[in-house]
Amino acid sequence: MAMSKSYPVFLFVVFLALLAWVYQNQHSQLELQQQQELTQLTHQLATYSEWHGSGAELYQLLSVSHPFQFFQYIDDNDSGLNHTYGSLIPLERHPLAKLFSLDLAHTQKLAQGRLQVKLSDNGAVLQAINHTQTMAALLLGAYLLCVLVFSLLLAKLKRAIHYSAECIRQLPQLSLPPLESSKLTAELSPIRTALEECRSQLKTQRDNLTQENEKLHKVVNQDPVTGFSTRGRFTSQLASIANHNPPQFGLMVMVKATELAHVNQQHGRAAGDDYLAKVANCIRKACNKFQDAQCYRVSSADFAVFIPDVVVKDAPRFLDQLKIYLDEYQQMLQTESVAHLGLVPYQQGMEAAQLLALADTAVSIAQTLGPNSYHIQERSTGNEQLGNDRWKLAIHDLINRNALRFYQQPIQPCRTEVEVYRELLARFYNSEGKSLPTTTVVAMAERHGMSIELDKLVVFNALKMLKENPTLNGNFGVNISALSAHQERFVAWLKDILGKQKYLASRLVFEINESGMQVNLAASHKFVREMHSVGTRVSIERFGNSFTSFKFFSEVRPDYIKLDGTYTTAIDNDANNKFFVRMIVDVARRTGIRVIATSIERQEEKFTLEQLLVDGMQGYYIAQPQAILTTEQS
């Protein structure tokens, strides 16, 4: 209950309690007084115990000192001496007399008669009633005065509270006027002080938040890995070019970091971020001679550079310098390539979709030209093979030329009884002998429906290499796409060619990505079953990325599973990964499946995985990929 209601109620209760106390006090005094009166009467009657006169005479004697409401004397012998006065029930009484009712009756036997009396209390009762009414009036007046004073003080307090509330409402806008000291005085002065301090602190905090907001605005529009502007800023730049004002022209360079997926797979995402940062640093150094250049990270592996007020004939100056930096980084990274560059000119009013299409075409053509290559696409003539079509021709060309080389990366067994293999890594090259990014070649082959032809090329060359090089001993793993493994015509071709060369088929292990195999478990199981029928084994790579990974144990039943590199990275300090690997090893052993750990780069990771009882290990710490010395090469 609010104070404005509870306090008057409290006062009213106090008033009633005091009134009750006054009444009780008056009633007690009256009762004591009348009791004394009755005691005096009984003492006086004791002197008239031998009374022989009439009742009237006795009444005259006693009424001098005692007021009677009722008096009756009855003589035992002579009724003529009897005398009665008043009545036992009072005829006229004050309305409040019942509150002070007293029993003042007395009966006594005299010598020749019987006396019954009842003292009158009218005077004393009226006096008690008057005194009680006077005290009640005083208490009621005091109560009303207290309520009035309280109401006035409460009204003043409410005005001060409303004033304080209005000041608080104005705080977020920092429009608080000077405080009126007369409205927040005495007990409310701490509120005035708090409001003044709050206004001062809020202004300081607003200034700090404004500064933080400016910093966050920069962070939101700045990629944390590369330090370049984000896609939102890139989109705004494209929109400004599409507008007709102000006039502008220049060059746009698209940079595709083609090795990101490979680096992430082999070394983990931290290494992938470091790779992107290094590529960005190469771009940044190449832009030093172009002070107005603007750099953006468009997507996970794509960068864009706008160089305003520069014409196409000056483009090689930037591209050649950037390629030099990329080539230097490639030697450190030891990969097929680092990035590919596509350059297109732009001018005011050019549609964003047209500009991006030309840039994508330029990058796609650059990817077919060799490591860290660039291509300048000035405009689309409509007669040339652009973008993805260029890749279709490139894949046809490398298949026709049988343009493939093999590298190998061994798997180290953890126990002598464990039979493992060496993974064959296919590397493709163009007509000029320059390497093409493997990931892009495979992706483009799948996009153009040429994955089966590409996988046939890989399998055919692997068999040819083993057949023509009898000194190569041991087993070899060959990567094929899940898309091909799910095609009946490819499986039939594979079964036929392996069935004719079972002595070589038994030395092959087909590695297939788990995510692709998950698409169709029935087809995956059929592929494994058909390969087993010709003596070939199957390995599932990048195992553990799917929630249904354990279905492979019961439904697909491969011979090997290669754990995804994310489980290996810093496993010596990761209890969750240790638990997951231990669980996989336990389940795999019950079903006769070998578990191979990949992407091992540190001694601590190797020791930890050995303790977890994996069957084999692969990674740069174990052995780096190296070229295979065949009869042709020697």
CSV table of N, CA and C in Angstrom, one decimal, residues 459 480 484-485 487-488 490-499 502 505-506 508-512 517 523-539 557-559:
chain,number,residue,atom,x,y,z
A,459,VAL,N,42.6,-42.1,-62.6
A,459,VAL,CA,42.7,-43.6,-62.4
A,459,VAL,C,43.5,-44.2,-63.4
A,480,ILE,N,39.2,-39.5,-55.9
A,480,ILE,CA,38.2,-39.3,-56.9
A,480,ILE,C,37.0,-38.6,-56.3
A,484,SER,N,31.4,-38.8,-59.1
A,484,SER,CA,31.7,-39.9,-60.0
A,484,SER,C,31.4,-41.2,-59.3
A,485,ALA,N,31.7,-41.4,-58.0
A,485,ALA,CA,31.5,-42.6,-57.3
A,485,ALA,C,30.0,-43.0,-57.3
A,487,GLN,N,27.9,-42.5,-59.8
A,487,GLN,CA,27.5,-42.7,-61.1
A,487,GLN,C,27.7,-44.2,-61.5
A,488,GLU,N,26.6,-44.9,-61.9
A,488,GLU,CA,26.7,-46.3,-62.2
A,488,GLU,C,27.7,-46.5,-63.4
A,490,PHE,N,30.3,-44.9,-64.3
A,490,PHE,CA,31.7,-44.7,-63.8
A,490,PHE,C,32.1,-46.0,-63.0
A,491,VAL,N,31.2,-46.4,-62.1
A,491,VAL,CA,31.5,-47.6,-61.3
A,491,VAL,C,31.7,-48.8,-62.2
A,492,ALA,N,30.8,-48.9,-63.2
A,492,ALA,CA,31.0,-50.1,-64.1
A,492,ALA,C,32.3,-50.0,-64.9
A,493,TRP,N,32.7,-48.9,-65.3
A,493,TRP,CA,34.0,-48.7,-66.0
A,493,TRP,C,35.1,-49.0,-65.1
A,494,LEU,N,35.0,-48.5,-63.9
A,494,LEU,CA,36.1,-48.7,-62.9
A,494,LEU,C,36.2,-50.2,-62.5
A,495,LYS,N,35.1,-50.8,-62.4
A,495,LYS,CA,35.1,-52.3,-62.0
A,495,LYS,C,35.7,-53.1,-63.1
A,496,ASP,N,35.3,-52.7,-64.4
A,496,ASP,CA,35.8,-53.4,-65.5
A,496,ASP,C,37.3,-53.3,-65.7
A,497,ILE,N,37.9,-52.1,-65.6
A,497,ILE,CA,39.3,-51.9,-65.8
A,497,ILE,C,40.1,-52.5,-64.6
A,498,LEU,N,39.5,-52.4,-63.4
A,498,LEU,CA,40.3,-53.0,-62.3
A,498,LEU,C,40.2,-54.5,-62.3
A,499,GLY,N,39.1,-55.0,-62.8
A,499,GLY,CA,38.9,-56.5,-62.9
A,499,GLY,C,39.9,-57.1,-63.8
A,502,LYS,N,43.8,-57.1,-61.6
A,502,LYS,CA,43.5,-57.3,-60.2
A,502,LYS,C,44.8,-57.2,-59.4
A,505,ALA,N,44.9,-53.6,-58.9
A,505,ALA,CA,43.7,-53.1,-58.2
A,505,ALA,C,43.9,-53.3,-56.7
A,506,SER,N,44.6,-54.3,-56.3
A,506,SER,CA,44.7,-54.6,-54.9
A,506,SER,C,45.7,-53.6,-54.2
A,508,LEU,N,45.5,-50.3,-54.9
A,508,LEU,CA,44.8,-49.0,-54.9
A,508,LEU,C,43.9,-48.8,-53.7
A,509,VAL,N,43.9,-47.6,-53.3
A,509,VAL,CA,42.9,-47.1,-52.2
A,509,VAL,C,42.2,-45.9,-52.8
A,510,PHE,N,40.9,-45.9,-53.0
A,510,PHE,CA,40.2,-44.7,-53.5
A,510,PHE,C,39.8,-43.8,-52.4
A,511,GLU,N,40.3,-42.6,-52.4
A,511,GLU,CA,39.9,-41.6,-51.3
A,511,GLU,C,38.8,-40.7,-51.8
A,512,ILE,N,37.7,-40.7,-51.0
A,512,ILE,CA,36.5,-39.9,-51.4
A,512,ILE,C,36.1,-39.0,-50.2
A,517,MET,N,30.0,-38.3,-49.9
A,517,MET,CA,29.5,-39.6,-49.7
A,517,MET,C,28.2,-39.6,-48.9
A,523,ALA,N,24.2,-45.4,-52.5
A,523,ALA,CA,25.1,-45.4,-53.6
A,523,ALA,C,26.6,-45.5,-53.1
A,524,SER,N,26.9,-44.9,-52.0
A,524,SER,CA,28.2,-45.0,-51.4
A,524,SER,C,28.5,-46.4,-51.0
A,525,HIS,N,27.5,-47.1,-50.4
A,525,HIS,CA,27.7,-48.4,-49.9
A,525,HIS,C,27.9,-49.4,-51.1
A,526,LYS,N,27.2,-49.1,-52.2
A,526,LYS,CA,27.3,-49.9,-53.4
A,526,LYS,C,28.7,-49.7,-54.0
A,527,PHE,N,29.2,-48.5,-54.0
A,527,PHE,CA,30.5,-48.3,-54.6
A,527,PHE,C,31.6,-49.0,-53.8
A,528,VAL,N,31.5,-49.0,-52.4
A,528,VAL,CA,32.5,-49.7,-51.6
A,528,VAL,C,32.4,-51.2,-51.9
A,529,ARG,N,31.2,-51.7,-52.0
A,529,ARG,CA,31.0,-53.1,-52.2
A,529,ARG,C,31.6,-53.6,-53.5
A,530,GLU,N,31.3,-52.8,-54.6
A,530,GLU,CA,31.9,-53.1,-55.9
A,530,GLU,C,33.4,-53.0,-55.9
A,531,MET,N,34.0,-52.1,-55.2
A,531,MET,CA,35.4,-52.0,-55.2
A,531,MET,C,36.0,-53.2,-54.4
A,532,HIS,N,35.4,-53.6,-53.3
A,532,HIS,CA,35.8,-54.7,-52.6
A,532,HIS,C,35.8,-56.0,-53.4
A,533,SER,N,34.9,-56.0,-54.4
A,533,SER,CA,34.7,-57.2,-55.2
A,533,SER,C,35.9,-57.4,-56.1
A,534,VAL,N,36.6,-56.3,-56.4
A,534,VAL,CA,37.8,-56.4,-57.3
A,534,VAL,C,39.1,-56.3,-56.5
A,535,GLY,N,39.0,-56.3,-55.2
A,535,GLY,CA,40.2,-56.2,-54.4
A,535,GLY,C,40.7,-54.8,-54.0
A,536,THR,N,40.0,-53.8,-54.4
A,536,THR,CA,40.4,-52.4,-54.2
A,536,THR,C,39.7,-51.9,-52.8
A,537,ARG,N,40.5,-51.1,-52.1
A,537,ARG,CA,40.0,-50.6,-50.9
A,537,ARG,C,39.5,-49.1,-51.0
A,538,VAL,N,38.8,-48.7,-50.0
A,538,VAL,CA,38.2,-47.3,-50.0
A,538,VAL,C,38.5,-46.6,-48.7
A,539,SER,N,38.9,-45.3,-48.9
A,539,SER,CA,39.2,-44.5,-47.7
A,539,SER,C,38.3,-43.3,-47.7
A,557,ARG,N,30.9,-48.9,-44.5
A,557,ARG,CA,32.0,-49.9,-44.2
A,557,ARG,C,33.2,-49.7,-45.1
A,558,PRO,N,33.8,-48.5,-45.0
A,558,PRO,CA,35.1,-48.3,-45.8
A,558,PRO,C,36.2,-49.1,-45.1
A,559,ASP,N,37.4,-49.1,-45.7
A,559,ASP,CA,38.6,-49.7,-45.2
A,559,ASP,C,39.3,-48.7,-44.3
